[in-house]
Tab-separated table of C-alpha atoms in Angstrom:
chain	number	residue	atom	x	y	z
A	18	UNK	CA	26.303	-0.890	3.826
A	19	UNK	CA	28.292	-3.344	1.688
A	20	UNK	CA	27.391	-4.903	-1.543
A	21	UNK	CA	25.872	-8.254	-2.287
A	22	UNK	CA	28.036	-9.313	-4.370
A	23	UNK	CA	31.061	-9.321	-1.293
A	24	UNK	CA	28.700	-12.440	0.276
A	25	UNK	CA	29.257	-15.988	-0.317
A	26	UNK	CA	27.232	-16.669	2.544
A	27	UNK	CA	23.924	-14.788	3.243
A	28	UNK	CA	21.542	-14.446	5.371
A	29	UNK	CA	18.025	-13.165	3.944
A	30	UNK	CA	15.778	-11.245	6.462
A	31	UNK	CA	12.602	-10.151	5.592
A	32	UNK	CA	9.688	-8.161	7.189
A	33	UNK	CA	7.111	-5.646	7.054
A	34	UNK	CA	9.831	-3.689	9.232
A	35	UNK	CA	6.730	-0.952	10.144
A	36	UNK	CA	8.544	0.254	11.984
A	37	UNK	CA	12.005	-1.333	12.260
A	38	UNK	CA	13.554	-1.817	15.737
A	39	UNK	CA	16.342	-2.404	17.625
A	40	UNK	CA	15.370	-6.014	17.466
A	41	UNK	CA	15.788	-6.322	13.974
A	42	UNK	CA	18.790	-4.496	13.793
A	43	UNK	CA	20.599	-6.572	17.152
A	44	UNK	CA	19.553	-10.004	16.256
A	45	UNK	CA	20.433	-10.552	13.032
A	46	UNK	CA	23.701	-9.453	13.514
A	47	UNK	CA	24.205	-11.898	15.778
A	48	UNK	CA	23.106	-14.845	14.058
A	49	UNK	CA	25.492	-13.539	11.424
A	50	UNK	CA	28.204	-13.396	13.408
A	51	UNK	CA	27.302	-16.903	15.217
A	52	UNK	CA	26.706	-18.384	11.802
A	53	UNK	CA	30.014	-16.471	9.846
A	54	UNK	CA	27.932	-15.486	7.242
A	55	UNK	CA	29.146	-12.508	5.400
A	56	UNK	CA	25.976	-10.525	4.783
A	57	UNK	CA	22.422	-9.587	6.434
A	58	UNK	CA	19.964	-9.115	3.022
A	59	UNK	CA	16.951	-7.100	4.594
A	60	UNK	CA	13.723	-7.866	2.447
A	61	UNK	CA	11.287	-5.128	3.485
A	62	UNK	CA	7.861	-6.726	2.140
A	63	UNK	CA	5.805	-4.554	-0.083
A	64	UNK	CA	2.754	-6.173	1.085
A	65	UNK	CA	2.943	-8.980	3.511
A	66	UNK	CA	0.374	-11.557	2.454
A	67	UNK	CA	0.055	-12.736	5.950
A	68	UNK	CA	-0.677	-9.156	6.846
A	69	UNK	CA	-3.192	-8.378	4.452
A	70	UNK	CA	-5.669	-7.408	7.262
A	71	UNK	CA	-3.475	-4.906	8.570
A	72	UNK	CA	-2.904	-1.346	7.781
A	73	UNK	CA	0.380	-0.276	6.914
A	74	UNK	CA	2.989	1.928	6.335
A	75	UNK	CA	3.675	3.155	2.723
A	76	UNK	CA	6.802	1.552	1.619
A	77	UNK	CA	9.307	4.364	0.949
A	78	UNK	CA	8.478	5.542	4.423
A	79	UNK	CA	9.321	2.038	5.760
A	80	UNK	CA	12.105	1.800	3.634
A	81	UNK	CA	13.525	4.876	4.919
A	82	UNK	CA	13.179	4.130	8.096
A	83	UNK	CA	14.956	1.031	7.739
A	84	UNK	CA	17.695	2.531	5.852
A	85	UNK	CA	18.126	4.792	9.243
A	86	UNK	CA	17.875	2.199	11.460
A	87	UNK	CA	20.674	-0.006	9.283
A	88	UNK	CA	23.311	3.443	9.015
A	89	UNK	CA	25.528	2.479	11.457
A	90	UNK	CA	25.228	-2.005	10.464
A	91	UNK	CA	28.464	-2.643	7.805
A	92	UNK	CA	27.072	-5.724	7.419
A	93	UNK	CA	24.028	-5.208	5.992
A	94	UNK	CA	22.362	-4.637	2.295
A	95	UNK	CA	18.904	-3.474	1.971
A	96	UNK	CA	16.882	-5.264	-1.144
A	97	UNK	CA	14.053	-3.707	-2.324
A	98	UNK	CA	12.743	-6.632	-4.705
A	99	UNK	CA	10.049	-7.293	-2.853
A	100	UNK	CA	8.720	-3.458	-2.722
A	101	UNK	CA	9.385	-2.757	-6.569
A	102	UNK	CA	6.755	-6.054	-6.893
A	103	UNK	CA	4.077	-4.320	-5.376
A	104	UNK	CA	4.408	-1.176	-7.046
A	105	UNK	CA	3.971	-3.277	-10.423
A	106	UNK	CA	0.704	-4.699	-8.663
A	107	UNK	CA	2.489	-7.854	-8.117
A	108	UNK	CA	2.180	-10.038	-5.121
A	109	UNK	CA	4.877	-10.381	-2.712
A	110	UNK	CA	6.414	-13.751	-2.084
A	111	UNK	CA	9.522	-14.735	-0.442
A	112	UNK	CA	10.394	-17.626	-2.907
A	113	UNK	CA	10.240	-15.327	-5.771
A	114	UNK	CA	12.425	-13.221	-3.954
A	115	UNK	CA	15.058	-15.971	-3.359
A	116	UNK	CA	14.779	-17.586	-6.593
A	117	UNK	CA	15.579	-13.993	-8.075
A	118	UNK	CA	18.513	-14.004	-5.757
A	119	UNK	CA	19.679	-17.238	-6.402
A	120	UNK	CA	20.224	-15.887	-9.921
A	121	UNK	CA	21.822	-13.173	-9.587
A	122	UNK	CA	24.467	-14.820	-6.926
A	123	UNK	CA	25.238	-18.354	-8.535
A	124	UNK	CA	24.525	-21.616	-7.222
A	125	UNK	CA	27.511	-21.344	-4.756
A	126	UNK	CA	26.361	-18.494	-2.328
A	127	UNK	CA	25.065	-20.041	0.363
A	128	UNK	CA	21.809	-18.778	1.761
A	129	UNK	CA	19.399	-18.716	5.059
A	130	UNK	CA	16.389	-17.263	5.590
A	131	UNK	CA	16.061	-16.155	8.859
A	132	UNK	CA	12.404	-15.867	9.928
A	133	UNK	CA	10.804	-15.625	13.314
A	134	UNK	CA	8.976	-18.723	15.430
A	135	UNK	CA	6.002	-16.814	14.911
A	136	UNK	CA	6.307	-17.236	10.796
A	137	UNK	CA	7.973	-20.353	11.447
A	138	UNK	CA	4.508	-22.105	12.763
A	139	UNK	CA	2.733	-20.649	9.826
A	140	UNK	CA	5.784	-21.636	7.161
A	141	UNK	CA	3.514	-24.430	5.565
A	142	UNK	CA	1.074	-21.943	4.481
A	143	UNK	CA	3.682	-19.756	2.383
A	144	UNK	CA	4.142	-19.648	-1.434
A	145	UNK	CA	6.066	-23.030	-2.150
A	146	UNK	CA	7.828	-23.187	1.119
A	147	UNK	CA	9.358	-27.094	0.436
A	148	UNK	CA	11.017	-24.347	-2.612
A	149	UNK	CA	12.284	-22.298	-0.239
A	150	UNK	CA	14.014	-24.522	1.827
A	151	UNK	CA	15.876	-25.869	-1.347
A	152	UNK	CA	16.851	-22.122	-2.061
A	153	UNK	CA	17.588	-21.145	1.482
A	154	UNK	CA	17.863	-22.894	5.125
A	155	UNK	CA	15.624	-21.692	7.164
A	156	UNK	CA	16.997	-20.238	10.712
A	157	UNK	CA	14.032	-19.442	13.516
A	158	UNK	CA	14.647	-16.955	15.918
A	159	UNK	CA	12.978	-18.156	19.287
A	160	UNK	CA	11.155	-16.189	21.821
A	161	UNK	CA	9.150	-16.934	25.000
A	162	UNK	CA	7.330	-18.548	25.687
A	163	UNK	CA	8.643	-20.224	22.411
A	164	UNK	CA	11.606	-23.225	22.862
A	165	UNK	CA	13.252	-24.847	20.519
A	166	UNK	CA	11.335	-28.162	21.772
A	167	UNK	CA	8.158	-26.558	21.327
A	168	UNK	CA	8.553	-25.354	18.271
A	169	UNK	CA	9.992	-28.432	16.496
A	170	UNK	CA	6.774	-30.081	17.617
A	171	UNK	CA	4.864	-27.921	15.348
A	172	UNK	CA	7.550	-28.251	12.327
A	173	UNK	CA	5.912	-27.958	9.061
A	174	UNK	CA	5.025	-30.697	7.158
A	175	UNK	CA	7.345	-29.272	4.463
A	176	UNK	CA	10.322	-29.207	6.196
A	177	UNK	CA	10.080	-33.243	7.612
Protein backbone atom coordinates (compact mmCIF):
# COMPACT_ATOMS: atom_id res chain seq x y z
CA UNK A 1 0.00 0.00 0.00
CA UNK A 2 1.31 3.54 -0.53
CA UNK A 3 1.26 6.43 1.78
CA UNK A 4 -1.16 9.29 2.05
CA UNK A 5 0.92 11.70 1.86
CA UNK A 6 1.95 10.56 -2.17
CA UNK A 7 -2.00 11.79 -2.96
CA UNK A 8 -2.97 15.10 -4.12
CA UNK A 9 -6.08 13.70 -5.18
CA UNK A 10 -8.07 11.18 -3.02
CA UNK A 11 -10.66 9.29 -2.99
CA UNK A 12 -12.19 8.39 0.61
CA UNK A 13 -14.11 5.02 0.84
CA UNK A 14 -15.69 4.03 3.76
CA UNK A 15 -17.70 1.00 5.08
CA UNK A 16 -18.47 -1.45 7.61
CA UNK A 17 -16.38 -3.74 5.10
CA UNK A 18 -17.90 -7.04 7.28
CA UNK A 19 -16.72 -8.70 5.29
CA UNK A 20 -14.89 -6.93 2.44
CA UNK A 21 -15.40 -8.18 -1.15
CA UNK A 22 -14.31 -8.23 -4.39
CA UNK A 23 -16.68 -5.39 -4.96
CA UNK A 24 -15.01 -3.13 -2.82
CA UNK A 25 -11.75 -3.96 -3.86
CA UNK A 26 -12.75 -3.80 -8.09
CA UNK A 27 -14.78 -0.71 -8.02
CA UNK A 28 -12.98 1.68 -6.43
CA UNK A 29 -10.13 1.12 -8.37
CA UNK A 30 -11.85 1.94 -11.15
CA UNK A 31 -13.34 5.09 -10.29
CA UNK A 32 -9.76 5.92 -9.39
CA UNK A 33 -8.43 5.21 -12.39
CA UNK A 34 -11.54 6.89 -14.37
CA UNK A 35 -11.23 9.87 -12.09
CA UNK A 36 -6.94 10.01 -12.02
CA UNK A 37 -6.99 10.27 -8.55
CA UNK A 38 -3.87 9.09 -6.92
CA UNK A 39 -5.15 7.24 -3.87
CA UNK A 40 -8.17 4.91 -2.57
CA UNK A 41 -8.40 5.96 1.52
CA UNK A 42 -10.47 2.90 2.92
CA UNK A 43 -12.42 4.12 6.14
CA UNK A 44 -13.47 0.88 7.83
CA UNK A 45 -16.30 2.29 10.30
CA UNK A 46 -15.94 1.38 13.89
CA UNK A 47 -19.56 1.49 14.33
CA UNK A 48 -21.75 2.46 11.50
CA UNK A 49 -24.49 4.67 12.90
CA UNK A 50 -26.78 3.63 10.18
CA UNK A 51 -26.06 0.09 11.23
CA UNK A 52 -26.63 0.32 14.74
CA UNK A 53 -29.30 -2.48 14.56
CA UNK A 54 -26.99 -4.83 13.18
CA UNK A 55 -24.55 -7.18 14.65
CA UNK A 56 -21.14 -6.97 13.66
CA UNK A 57 -17.84 -7.96 13.27
CA UNK A 58 -15.20 -6.83 15.88
CA UNK A 59 -13.05 -4.34 14.21
CA UNK A 60 -9.51 -5.80 14.17
CA UNK A 61 -11.08 -8.83 12.60
CA UNK A 62 -12.63 -6.57 9.90
CA UNK A 63 -9.68 -4.69 9.66
CA UNK A 64 -7.69 -7.64 8.96
CA UNK A 65 -9.66 -8.85 6.63
CA UNK A 66 -9.57 -5.81 4.73
CA UNK A 67 -5.95 -5.48 4.95
CA UNK A 68 -6.01 -9.12 3.06
CA UNK A 69 -8.35 -8.28 0.71
CA UNK A 70 -6.28 -4.77 -0.19
CA UNK A 71 -2.52 -6.94 -0.39
CA UNK A 72 -2.29 -7.10 -3.81
CA UNK A 73 -4.18 -2.96 -4.49
CA UNK A 74 -0.84 -0.38 -4.77
CA UNK A 75 -3.19 2.08 -4.73
CA UNK A 76 -4.70 1.89 -1.69
CA UNK A 77 -4.15 3.17 2.16
CA UNK A 78 -6.15 1.77 4.89
CA UNK A 79 -7.22 4.57 7.71
CA UNK A 80 -8.19 3.44 10.81
CA UNK A 81 -9.55 6.90 12.28
CA UNK A 82 -12.74 5.91 12.35
CA UNK A 83 -12.04 2.48 14.41
CA UNK A 84 -9.56 4.16 17.00
CA UNK A 85 -13.00 6.54 17.67
CA UNK A 86 -14.91 3.80 18.81
CA UNK A 87 -12.48 2.23 20.90
CA UNK A 88 -12.36 5.72 22.85
CA UNK A 89 -16.30 5.31 23.06
CA UNK A 90 -16.62 7.89 20.49
CA UNK A 91 -19.15 7.95 17.76
CA UNK A 92 -18.25 7.40 14.29
CA UNK A 93 -18.89 10.07 11.73
CA UNK A 94 -17.64 10.53 8.33
CA UNK A 95 -17.26 14.40 8.55
CA UNK A 96 -15.09 14.09 11.50
CA UNK A 97 -13.19 11.78 9.62
CA UNK A 98 -12.68 14.16 6.64
CA UNK A 99 -12.27 17.21 8.56
CA UNK A 100 -9.34 15.26 10.40
CA UNK A 101 -8.06 14.53 6.96
CA UNK A 102 -8.39 17.73 5.58
CA UNK A 103 -5.84 18.67 8.25
CA UNK A 104 -3.48 16.58 8.00
CA UNK A 105 -3.33 16.93 3.92
CA UNK A 106 -3.69 20.83 3.36
CA UNK A 107 -6.32 22.63 1.71
CA UNK A 108 -4.93 21.59 -1.76
CA UNK A 109 -5.53 17.72 -1.81
CA UNK A 110 -8.40 17.25 -3.49
CA UNK A 111 -10.93 14.85 -2.08
CA UNK A 112 -14.18 12.53 -2.97
CA UNK A 113 -16.06 10.51 -1.02
CA UNK A 114 -17.20 7.74 -2.77
CA UNK A 115 -20.35 6.24 -1.23
CA UNK A 116 -22.92 3.88 -2.60
CA UNK A 117 -26.69 4.89 -4.10
CA UNK A 118 -27.88 3.08 -1.26
CA UNK A 119 -26.09 5.75 1.35
CA UNK A 120 -26.53 8.23 -1.21
CA UNK A 121 -30.59 8.29 -0.68
CA UNK A 122 -30.04 8.41 3.01
CA UNK A 123 -26.99 11.24 2.73
CA UNK A 124 -29.38 13.98 4.26
CA UNK A 125 -29.65 12.11 7.38
CA UNK A 126 -25.71 11.97 8.08
CA UNK A 127 -23.68 14.08 10.57
CA UNK A 128 -23.46 17.58 8.73
CA UNK A 129 -23.56 16.22 5.27
CA UNK A 130 -23.90 20.05 3.47
CA UNK A 131 -20.03 19.81 5.61
CA UNK A 132 -19.11 17.07 3.86
CA UNK A 133 -19.68 18.05 0.56
CA UNK A 134 -17.51 21.24 1.24
CA UNK A 135 -14.71 18.77 2.47
CA UNK A 136 -15.19 16.15 -0.17
CA UNK A 137 -17.34 15.61 -3.55
CA UNK A 138 -19.39 13.09 -3.24
CA UNK A 139 -19.16 10.20 -6.10
CA UNK A 140 -22.29 7.46 -6.03
CA UNK A 141 -21.67 4.22 -7.25
CA UNK A 142 -24.96 3.03 -9.07
CA UNK A 143 -26.54 -0.31 -9.10
CA UNK A 144 -29.80 -1.83 -10.42
CA UNK A 145 -32.25 -1.23 -10.38
CA UNK A 146 -30.62 2.18 -9.42
CA UNK A 147 -29.91 4.92 -12.58
CA UNK A 148 -28.39 7.83 -12.47
CA UNK A 149 -31.96 9.48 -13.37
CA UNK A 150 -33.48 7.84 -10.57
CA UNK A 151 -31.31 8.63 -8.20
CA UNK A 152 -30.87 12.37 -8.88
CA UNK A 153 -34.62 12.50 -8.32
CA UNK A 154 -34.12 11.65 -4.78
CA UNK A 155 -30.91 14.08 -4.36
CA UNK A 156 -30.65 15.35 -0.93
CA UNK A 157 -31.80 18.47 0.01
CA UNK A 158 -28.19 19.23 1.04
CA UNK A 159 -26.59 18.76 -1.98
CA UNK A 160 -29.26 21.21 -4.26
Amino acid sequence: MTDLRDAQRLIVFGGSFDPPHLAHVALPELVRQKIGADLVAYVPAGRAPHKLDQPQTPAHHRLAMLRLALADSPRCVILTDEIERASQGLPSYTVDTLEALRGRLGPNVRMWLLIGADQWRIFSQWKSPRRIMELAQPLVMIRPPDTAESLSASLPQEAV
